[in-house]
Amino acid sequence: MNTKEIKISYEEYLSLDQLSEEDKTLLAKATETTKKAYAPYSGFCVGAAILLDNGEIICGSNQENAAYPSGLCAERVAMFAAASQYPDVAMKTIAITAHTDKFEIDIPVSPCGSCRQVMAEYEHKQQKHIKIILKGASGKILIINGIENLLPFVFNADNLK
Ligand code: THU
């Protein structure tokens, strides 16, 4: 056996006050966007807000469907909207949070594998790391710089050559 280890890193904050104004504003937008979620089946309302390099903020919420797999996560709604409206502008930061009436979400919302893969695609396209901010309804906030810290052994266009 030849076990190897890889290191991933992230920042942890216990309060919003510890964040920069820019990150706080983006998280506030994500929180506001949870109210626009269409989540009649799960009741889990997610909001994502993306700050682009040109200063624009593009938001998205999860959109569910009676045919469950036809729905889409907030992160991909936001990323696809940003990439369609501003195909040539890099994504600087994405803030993600969630709310549900069913229980207190006190751990940071962690993007699903498909959303991580989509983040990896845009990061690779723009050749610049995306900052990922994760928060629950309460509790600590995580900041992850670059998708490799969220999706080690990433599969991207380099693997196709
Ligand atoms: N969901 C998101 O929108 N983003 C995440 O990071 C986790 C899950 C959505 C999908 C579904 O509408 C609901 O939350 C429950 O899984």
Coordinates of N, CA, C and O and ligand atoms in Angstrom, one line a residue:
M1 N 0.8 -1.2 0.0 CA 0.0 0.0 0.0 C 0.9 1.3 0.0 O 1.9 1.3 0.7
N2 N 0.5 2.2 -0.8 CA 1.2 3.4 -0.9 C 0.3 4.6 -0.7 O -0.2 5.2 -1.7
T3 N -0.1 4.9 0.5 CA -1.1 5.9 0.7 C -0.5 7.3 0.6 O 0.5 7.6 1.1
K4 N -1.2 8.1 -0.2 CA -0.7 9.5 -0.4 C -1.8 10.4 0.1 O -3.0 10.0 0.2
E5 N -1.4 11.6 0.5 CA -2.4 12.5 1.0 C -2.3 13.8 0.2 O -1.3 14.2 -0.3
I6 N -3.5 14.4 0.0 CA -3.5 15.7 -0.6 C -4.0 16.7 0.4 O -4.8 16.3 1.3
K7 N -3.6 17.9 0.2 CA -4.1 19.0 1.2 C -5.2 19.8 0.5 O -5.0 20.2 -0.6
I8 N -6.3 20.0 1.2 CA -7.2 21.0 0.7 C -7.3 22.1 1.8 O -7.1 21.8 3.0
S9 N -7.5 23.3 1.4 CA -7.6 24.4 2.4 C -8.9 25.2 2.3 O -9.4 25.3 1.2
Y10 N -9.3 25.8 3.4 CA -10.4 26.7 3.4 C -10.3 27.6 4.6 O -9.6 27.3 5.5
E11 N -11.0 28.7 4.5 CA -11.1 29.6 5.6 C -12.4 29.4 6.4 O -13.4 29.2 5.8
E12 N -12.3 29.6 7.7 CA -13.5 29.4 8.5 C -13.8 30.7 9.3 O -12.9 31.2 9.9
Y13 N -15.0 31.2 9.2 CA -15.3 32.4 10.0 C -16.6 32.1 10.9 O -17.5 31.4 10.4
L14 N -16.6 32.7 12.0 CA -17.7 32.4 13.0 C -18.7 33.5 12.9 O -19.8 33.3 13.4
S15 N -18.4 34.6 12.3 CA -19.4 35.7 12.2 C -19.3 36.4 10.9 O -18.2 36.5 10.3
L16 N -20.4 36.9 10.4 CA -20.4 37.7 9.2 C -19.5 38.9 9.3 O -18.9 39.4 8.3
D17 N -19.4 39.4 10.5 CA -18.6 40.6 10.7 C -17.1 40.5 10.3 O -16.4 41.4 10.1
Q18 N -16.7 39.2 10.3 CA -15.3 38.9 9.9 C -15.0 39.0 8.4 O -13.9 38.9 8.0
L19 N -16.1 39.1 7.6 CA -16.0 39.0 6.2 C -15.7 40.5 5.6 O -16.1 41.4 6.3
S20 N -15.2 40.5 4.4 CA -15.0 41.8 3.8 C -16.4 42.3 3.4 O -17.4 41.6 3.3
E21 N -16.5 43.6 3.2 CA -17.8 44.2 2.8 C -18.3 43.6 1.5 O -19.5 43.3 1.4
E22 N -17.4 43.3 0.6 CA -17.8 42.7 -0.7 C -18.4 41.4 -0.5 O -19.5 41.0 -1.1
D23 N -17.8 40.5 0.3 CA -18.3 39.2 0.6 C -19.6 39.2 1.3 O -20.5 38.4 1.1
K24 N -19.7 40.2 2.3 CA -20.9 40.3 3.1 C -22.1 40.7 2.2 O -23.2 40.2 2.3
T25 N -21.9 41.6 1.3 CA -22.9 42.1 0.3 C -23.4 40.9 -0.5 O -24.6 40.7 -0.8
L26 N -22.4 40.1 -1.0 CA -22.7 39.0 -1.9 C -23.6 38.0 -1.1 O -24.5 37.4 -1.7
L27 N -23.2 37.7 0.1 CA -23.9 36.7 0.9 C -25.3 37.2 1.2 O -26.3 36.5 1.2
A28 N -25.4 38.5 1.4 CA -26.8 39.1 1.6 C -27.7 38.9 0.4 O -28.8 38.6 0.5
K29 N -27.1 39.1 -0.8 CA -27.8 38.9 -2.0 C -28.2 37.4 -2.1 O -29.4 37.1 -2.6
A30 N -27.3 36.5 -1.8 CA -27.7 35.1 -1.8 C -28.8 34.8 -0.8 O -29.7 34.0 -1.2
T31 N -28.7 35.4 0.3 CA -29.8 35.1 1.3 C -31.1 35.6 0.8 O -32.2 35.0 1.0
E32 N -31.1 36.8 0.2 CA -32.3 37.4 -0.3 C -32.9 36.5 -1.4 O -34.1 36.3 -1.5
T33 N -32.0 35.9 -2.2 CA -32.4 35.0 -3.3 C -33.1 33.7 -2.8 O -33.8 33.1 -3.6
T34 N -32.8 33.3 -1.6 CA -33.4 32.0 -1.1 C -34.9 32.2 -1.1 O -35.7 31.3 -1.3
K35 N -35.4 33.5 -1.0 CA -36.8 33.7 -1.0 C -37.5 33.5 -2.3 O -38.7 33.4 -2.4
K36 N -36.6 33.5 -3.4 CA -37.2 33.3 -4.7 C -37.1 31.8 -5.2 O -37.4 31.5 -6.3
A37 N -36.6 31.0 -4.3 CA -36.5 29.5 -4.7 C -37.9 29.0 -5.0 O -38.9 29.4 -4.4
Y38 N -38.0 28.1 -5.9 CA -39.2 27.3 -6.1 C -38.9 25.9 -5.7 O -38.3 25.1 -6.4
A39 N -39.2 25.6 -4.4 CA -38.9 24.4 -3.8 C -40.1 23.7 -3.1 O -40.0 23.5 -1.9
P40 N -41.2 23.5 -3.8 CA -42.4 23.0 -3.2 C -42.2 21.5 -2.7 O -43.0 21.1 -1.9
Y41 N -41.2 20.8 -3.2 CA -41.1 19.4 -2.9 C -40.1 19.2 -1.7 O -40.4 18.4 -0.8
S42 N -39.0 19.9 -1.7 CA -38.1 19.7 -0.6 C -38.3 20.7 0.5 O -37.9 20.5 1.7
G43 N -38.8 21.9 0.2 CA -38.8 23.0 1.2 C -37.5 23.5 1.5 O -37.3 24.4 2.4
F44 N -36.4 23.1 0.8 CA -35.1 23.5 1.0 C -34.8 24.6 0.0 O -34.6 24.4 -1.2
C45 N -34.7 25.9 0.5 CA -34.6 27.0 -0.4 C -33.2 27.5 -0.5 O -32.6 28.0 0.5
V46 N -32.5 27.4 -1.6 CA -31.1 27.8 -1.8 C -31.0 29.0 -2.6 O -31.8 29.2 -3.6
G47 N -30.1 29.9 -2.2 CA -29.8 31.1 -3.0 C -28.3 31.1 -3.3 O -27.5 30.8 -2.5
A48 N -28.0 31.5 -4.6 CA -26.6 31.7 -5.0 C -26.4 33.1 -5.6 O -27.3 33.5 -6.3
A49 N -25.4 33.8 -5.3 CA -25.1 35.1 -5.9 C -23.6 35.1 -6.4 O -22.7 34.7 -5.7
I50 N -23.5 35.5 -7.6 CA -22.2 35.5 -8.3 C -21.7 36.9 -8.6 O -22.4 37.7 -9.2
L51 N -20.5 37.2 -8.1 CA -19.9 38.5 -8.4 C -19.0 38.3 -9.6 O -18.1 37.5 -9.6
L52 N -19.3 39.1 -10.6 CA -18.5 39.0 -11.9 C -17.3 40.0 -11.8 O -17.4 41.0 -11.0
D53 N -16.3 39.8 -12.6 CA -15.2 40.7 -12.6 C -15.6 42.1 -13.0 O -14.8 43.1 -12.8
N54 N -16.7 42.3 -13.7 CA -17.1 43.6 -14.1 C -18.0 44.3 -13.0 O -18.6 45.3 -13.3
G55 N -18.2 43.6 -11.9 CA -18.9 44.2 -10.8 C -20.4 43.8 -10.7 O -21.1 44.0 -9.8
E56 N -20.9 43.2 -11.8 CA -22.3 42.7 -11.9 C -22.5 41.6 -10.9 O -21.6 40.8 -10.7
I57 N -23.7 41.5 -10.3 CA -24.0 40.4 -9.4 C -25.2 39.6 -10.1 O -26.2 40.2 -10.4
I58 N -25.0 38.4 -10.3 CA -26.1 37.5 -10.9 C -26.5 36.5 -9.9 O -25.7 35.8 -9.3
C59 N -27.8 36.4 -9.7 CA -28.3 35.5 -8.6 C -29.1 34.4 -9.2 O -29.6 34.4 -10.3
G60 N -29.3 33.3 -8.5 CA -30.1 32.2 -8.9 C -30.6 31.4 -7.6 O -29.9 31.4 -6.6
S61 N -31.8 30.8 -7.8 CA -32.3 30.0 -6.7 C -32.7 28.6 -7.3 O -32.8 28.5 -8.5
N62 N -32.8 27.7 -6.4 CA -33.2 26.3 -6.9 C -34.6 26.3 -7.5 O -35.5 26.9 -6.9
Q63 N -34.7 25.5 -8.5 CA -36.0 25.4 -9.2 C -36.4 24.0 -9.3 O -35.7 23.2 -10.1
E64 N -37.4 23.5 -8.6 CA -37.7 22.1 -8.5 C -38.8 21.8 -9.6 O -39.4 22.7 -10.2
N65 N -39.1 20.5 -9.7 CA -40.0 20.1 -10.7 C -40.7 18.8 -10.2 O -40.1 18.0 -9.6
A66 N -42.0 18.6 -10.6 CA -42.7 17.4 -10.2 C -42.0 16.2 -10.7 O -42.0 15.1 -10.1
A67 N -41.4 16.3 -11.9 CA -40.5 15.3 -12.4 C -39.1 15.6 -11.8 O -38.3 16.4 -12.3
Y68 N -38.8 15.1 -10.6 CA -37.7 15.6 -9.7 C -36.4 15.9 -10.5 O -35.8 17.0 -10.3
P69 N -35.9 15.0 -11.3 CA -34.6 15.3 -11.9 C -34.6 16.5 -12.9 O -33.5 17.0 -13.3
S70 N -35.7 17.0 -13.2 CA -35.8 18.1 -14.2 C -35.5 19.4 -13.4 O -35.3 20.5 -14.1
G71 N -35.5 19.4 -12.1 CA -35.2 20.6 -11.4 C -33.7 21.0 -11.5 O -32.9 20.2 -12.0
L72 N -33.3 22.1 -10.9 CA -31.9 22.5 -11.0 C -31.5 23.3 -9.7 O -32.3 24.0 -9.2
C73 N -30.3 23.0 -9.3 CA -29.8 23.7 -8.1 C -29.6 25.2 -8.3 O -29.3 25.6 -9.4
A74 N -29.6 25.9 -7.2 CA -29.4 27.4 -7.3 C -28.1 27.8 -7.9 O -28.0 28.7 -8.7
E75 N -27.0 27.0 -7.6 CA -25.7 27.4 -8.1 C -25.6 27.3 -9.6 O -25.1 28.2 -10.3
R76 N -26.2 26.2 -10.2 CA -26.2 26.1 -11.6 C -27.1 27.1 -12.3 O -26.8 27.6 -13.3
V77 N -28.3 27.4 -11.7 CA -29.1 28.4 -12.2 C -28.3 29.7 -12.3 O -28.3 30.4 -13.4
A78 N -27.6 30.1 -11.3 CA -26.9 31.3 -11.2 C -25.7 31.3 -12.2 O -25.5 32.2 -13.0
M79 N -24.9 30.2 -12.2 CA -23.8 30.1 -13.1 C -24.2 30.1 -14.6 O -23.5 30.8 -15.4
F80 N -25.2 29.4 -14.9 CA -25.7 29.4 -16.3 C -26.2 30.8 -16.7 O -26.0 31.2 -17.9
A81 N -26.9 31.4 -15.8 CA -27.4 32.8 -16.1 C -26.2 33.7 -16.3 O -26.2 34.5 -17.3
A82 N -25.2 33.6 -15.5 CA -24.1 34.5 -15.6 C -23.3 34.3 -16.9 O -23.0 35.2 -17.6
A83 N -23.1 33.0 -17.2 CA -22.4 32.6 -18.4 C -23.1 33.0 -19.6 O -22.5 33.2 -20.7
S84 N -24.5 32.9 -19.6 CA -25.2 33.3 -20.8 C -25.3 34.8 -21.0 O -25.2 35.2 -22.1
Q85 N -25.4 35.5 -19.9 CA -25.5 37.0 -20.1 C -24.1 37.6 -20.3 O -24.0 38.6 -20.9
Y86 N -23.1 37.1 -19.6 CA -21.8 37.7 -19.7 C -20.7 36.6 -20.1 O -19.9 36.2 -19.2
P87 N -20.8 36.0 -21.3 CA -19.9 34.9 -21.6 C -18.4 35.2 -21.5 O -17.6 34.3 -21.3
D88 N -18.1 36.5 -21.6 CA -16.6 36.8 -21.6 C -16.1 37.4 -20.3 O -15.0 37.9 -20.2
V89 N -17.0 37.4 -19.3 CA -16.6 38.0 -18.0 C -16.4 36.9 -17.0 O -17.2 36.0 -16.8
A90 N -15.2 37.0 -16.3 CA -14.9 35.9 -15.3 C -15.8 36.0 -14.1 O -16.2 37.1 -13.7
M91 N -16.0 34.9 -13.4 CA -16.7 34.8 -12.2 C -15.7 35.0 -11.1 O -14.8 34.2 -11.0
K92 N -15.9 36.0 -10.2 CA -14.9 36.2 -9.2 C -15.3 35.4 -7.9 O -14.4 34.7 -7.3
T93 N -16.5 35.5 -7.5 CA -16.9 34.9 -6.2 C -18.4 34.4 -6.4 O -19.2 35.0 -7.0
I94 N -18.6 33.2 -5.8 CA -20.0 32.8 -5.7 C -20.3 32.5 -4.2 O -19.6 31.9 -3.5
A95 N -21.4 33.1 -3.7 CA -21.9 32.9 -2.4 C -23.1 32.1 -2.4 O -24.0 32.3 -3.2
I96 N -23.2 31.1 -1.5 CA -24.3 30.1 -1.5 C -24.8 30.0 0.0 O -24.1 29.8 0.9
T97 N -26.1 30.0 0.1 CA -26.7 29.8 1.4 C -28.1 29.2 1.2 O -28.6 29.1 0.1
A98 N -28.8 28.8 2.3 CA -30.1 28.2 2.2 C -30.9 28.4 3.4 O -30.4 28.8 4.5
H99 N -32.2 28.2 3.2 CA -33.1 28.4 4.3 C -34.2 27.3 4.2 O -34.6 26.9 3.1
T100 N -34.7 26.8 5.3 CA -35.9 25.9 5.3 C -36.7 26.2 6.5 O -36.2 26.5 7.6
D101 N -38.0 26.0 6.4 CA -38.9 26.2 7.5 C -38.9 24.9 8.4 O -39.4 24.9 9.5
K102 N -38.3 23.9 7.9 CA -38.4 22.6 8.6 C -37.4 22.4 9.7 O -37.7 21.7 10.7
F103 N -36.2 23.0 9.6 CA -35.2 22.9 10.7 C -34.2 24.1 10.5 O -34.2 24.8 9.5
E104 N -33.4 24.2 11.5 CA -32.4 25.3 11.4 C -31.2 24.8 10.7 O -30.5 23.8 11.2
I105 N -30.8 25.4 9.6 CA -29.6 24.9 8.8 C -28.5 25.6 9.5 O -28.2 26.8 9.2
D106 N -27.7 24.9 10.3 CA -26.6 25.6 11.1 C -25.3 25.1 10.6 O -24.3 25.4 11.2
I107 N -25.3 24.4 9.4 CA -24.0 24.1 8.8 C -24.0 24.7 7.4 O -25.0 24.9 6.8
P108 N -22.8 25.0 6.9 CA -22.7 25.6 5.6 C -23.3 24.7 4.5 O -23.1 23.5 4.6
V109 N -24.0 25.3 3.6 CA -24.5 24.5 2.5 C -23.4 24.1 1.5 O -22.6 24.9 1.1
S110 N -23.3 22.8 1.2 CA -22.3 22.3 0.4 C -22.8 22.0 -1.0 O -23.7 21.2 -1.1
P111 N -22.2 22.6 -2.0 CA -22.7 22.3 -3.3 C -22.6 20.9 -3.7 O -21.7 20.2 -3.4
C112 N -23.6 20.4 -4.5 CA -23.6 19.0 -4.9 C -22.5 18.8 -6.0 O -21.9 19.7 -6.5
G113 N -22.2 17.5 -6.3 CA -21.2 17.2 -7.2 C -21.4 17.8 -8.6 O -20.4 18.3 -9.2
S114 N -22.6 17.8 -9.1 CA -22.8 18.4 -10.4 C -22.5 19.9 -10.4 O -21.9 20.4 -11.4
C115 N -22.9 20.6 -9.4 CA -22.6 22.0 -9.3 C -21.1 22.3 -9.2 O -20.5 23.2 -9.8
R116 N -20.4 21.4 -8.5 CA -18.9 21.5 -8.4 C -18.3 21.3 -9.7 O -17.3 22.0 -10.1
Q117 N -18.8 20.4 -10.5 CA -18.3 20.1 -11.8 C -18.5 21.3 -12.7 O -17.6 21.7 -13.5
V118 N -19.6 22.0 -12.6 CA -19.9 23.2 -13.4 C -19.0 24.3 -13.0 O -18.4 25.0 -13.8
M119 N -18.8 24.5 -11.7 CA -17.8 25.5 -11.2 C -16.4 25.2 -11.8 O -15.7 26.1 -12.3
A120 N -16.0 23.9 -11.9 CA -14.7 23.5 -12.4 C -14.6 23.9 -13.9 O -13.6 24.4 -14.3
E121 N -15.7 23.8 -14.6 CA -15.7 24.1 -16.0 C -15.4 25.6 -16.2 O -14.6 26.0 -17.0
Y122 N -16.2 26.4 -15.5 CA -16.0 27.9 -15.7 C -14.6 28.3 -15.2 O -14.0 29.2 -15.7
E123 N -14.2 27.7 -14.1 CA -12.8 28.1 -13.6 C -11.8 27.8 -14.7 O -10.9 28.6 -14.9
H124 N -11.9 26.6 -15.3 CA -11.0 26.2 -16.3 C -11.1 27.1 -17.5 O -10.1 27.6 -18.1
K125 N -12.3 27.5 -17.8 CA -12.5 28.4 -19.0 C -11.9 29.7 -18.8 O -11.2 30.3 -19.6
Q126 N -12.1 30.3 -17.6 CA -11.6 31.6 -17.3 C -10.1 31.6 -16.8 O -9.5 32.7 -16.7
Q127 N -9.6 30.5 -16.5 CA -8.2 30.3 -16.0 C -7.9 31.2 -14.8 O -6.9 31.9 -14.7
K128 N -8.9 31.2 -13.9 CA -8.8 32.1 -12.7 C -9.7 31.4 -11.7 O -10.8 31.0 -12.0
H129 N -9.1 31.3 -10.5 CA -9.9 30.7 -9.4 C -11.2 31.4 -9.1 O -11.3 32.7 -9.2
I130 N -12.2 30.7 -8.7 CA -13.4 31.3 -8.2 C -13.4 31.1 -6.7 O -13.0 30.1 -6.1
K131 N -13.8 32.2 -6.0 CA -13.9 32.1 -4.5 C -15.3 31.6 -4.2 O -16.3 32.1 -4.7
I132 N -15.4 30.6 -3.3 CA -16.7 30.0 -3.0 C -17.0 30.2 -1.5 O -16.2 29.8 -0.7
I133 N -18.1 30.9 -1.3 CA -18.5 31.2 0.1 C -19.7 30.4 0.5 O -20.8 30.5 -0.2
L134 N -19.6 29.6 1.5 CA -20.7 28.8 1.9 C -21.2 29.1 3.3 O -20.4 29.3 4.3
K135 N -22.5 29.2 3.4 CA -23.1 29.5 4.7 C -24.5 28.8 4.9 O -25.1 28.5 3.9
G136 N -24.8 28.4 6.1 CA -26.1 27.9 6.4 C -27.0 29.1 6.7 O -26.7 30.2 6.4
A137 N -28.2 28.8 7.4 CA -29.0 29.9 7.8 C -28.3 30.6 9.0 O -28.5 31.8 9.2
S138 N -27.6 29.8 9.8 CA -26.8 30.3 10.9 C -25.5 29.5 10.9 O -25.3 28.6 10.1
G139 N -24.7 29.8 11.9 CA -23.5 29.0 12.1 C -22.3 29.6 11.2 O -22.4 30.7 10.7
K140 N -21.3 28.8 11.2 CA -20.0 29.3 10.6 C -20.1 29.4 9.1 O -21.0 28.9 8.4
I141 N -19.1 30.2 8.6 CA -19.1 30.5 7.1 C -17.7 29.9 6.6 O -16.7 30.1 7.3
L142 N -17.8 29.3 5.5 CA -16.5 28.7 4.9 C -16.2 29.5 3.6 O -17.1 29.8 2.9
I143 N -15.0 29.8 3.5 CA -14.5 30.4 2.2 C -13.5 29.5 1.6 O -12.5 29.1 2.2
I144 N -13.8 29.1 0.3 CA -12.9 28.1 -0.4 C -12.4 28.8 -1.6 O -13.2 29.3 -2.4
N145 N -11.1 28.9 -1.7 CA -10.5 29.5 -2.9 C -10.1 28.5 -3.9 O -9.0 27.9 -3.8
G146 N -10.9 28.4 -4.9 CA -10.6 27.5 -6.0 C -11.2 26.2 -5.9 O -11.3 25.6 -4.8
I147 N -11.7 25.7 -7.0 CA -12.5 24.4 -7.0 C -11.7 23.2 -6.6 O -12.3 22.2 -6.1
E148 N -10.4 23.3 -6.8 CA -9.6 22.1 -6.4 C -9.7 21.8 -4.9 O -9.4 20.6 -4.5
N149 N -10.1 22.8 -4.2 CA -10.2 22.6 -2.7 C -11.6 22.0 -2.4 O -11.9 21.6 -1.3
L150 N -12.5 21.9 -3.4 CA -13.8 21.4 -3.2 C -14.0 20.2 -4.0 O -14.9 19.3 -3.7
L151 N -13.2 20.0 -5.1 CA -13.4 18.9 -6.0 C -12.0 18.4 -6.4 O -11.5 18.7 -7.5
P152 N -11.3 17.7 -5.5 CA -10.0 17.2 -5.8 C -10.1 16.2 -6.9 O -11.1 15.6 -7.2
F153 N -9.0 16.0 -7.7 CA -9.0 15.1 -8.8 C -10.0 15.5 -9.9 O -10.7 14.6 -10.4
V154 N -10.1 16.8 -10.0 CA -11.1 17.3 -10.9 C -10.9 16.8 -12.4 O -9.8 16.6 -12.8
F155 N -12.0 16.6 -13.0 CA -12.0 16.2 -14.5 C -12.3 17.5 -15.2 O -13.4 18.1 -15.0
N156 N -11.4 17.9 -16.1 CA -11.7 19.1 -16.9 C -11.2 18.9 -18.3 O -10.7 17.8 -18.7
A157 N -11.2 19.9 -19.1 CA -10.9 19.8 -20.6 C -9.5 19.3 -20.8 O -9.2 18.6 -21.8
D158 N -8.6 19.5 -19.8 CA -7.2 18.9 -19.9 C -7.2 17.4 -20.0 O -6.3 16.8 -20.6
N159 N -8.2 16.8 -19.4 CA -8.3 15.3 -19.5 C -8.7 14.8 -20.8 O -8.7 13.6 -21.1
L160 N -9.1 15.7 -21.7 CA -9.7 15.2 -23.0 C -8.6 15.3 -24.1 O -8.8 15.0 -25.2
K161 N -7.4 15.7 -23.7 CA -6.3 15.8 -24.7 C -5.3 14.7 -24.5 O -5.0 14.3 -23.3
Ligands
THU1 N1 -29.9 22.3 -3.7 C1 -29.3 23.4 -4.3 O1 -30.0 24.2 -4.9 N2 -28.0 23.6 -4.0 C2 -27.3 22.8 -3.2 O2 -26.1 23.1 -3.0 C3 -27.9 21.7 -2.5 C4 -29.2 21.3 -3.0 C5 -31.3 22.1 -4.0 C6 -31.7 21.0 -4.9 C7 -33.1 20.7 -4.4 O3 -34.0 21.7 -5.0 C8 -33.1 21.0 -2.9 O4 -32.0 21.9 -2.7 C9 -33.0 19.8 -2.0 O5 -31.9 19.0 -2.4

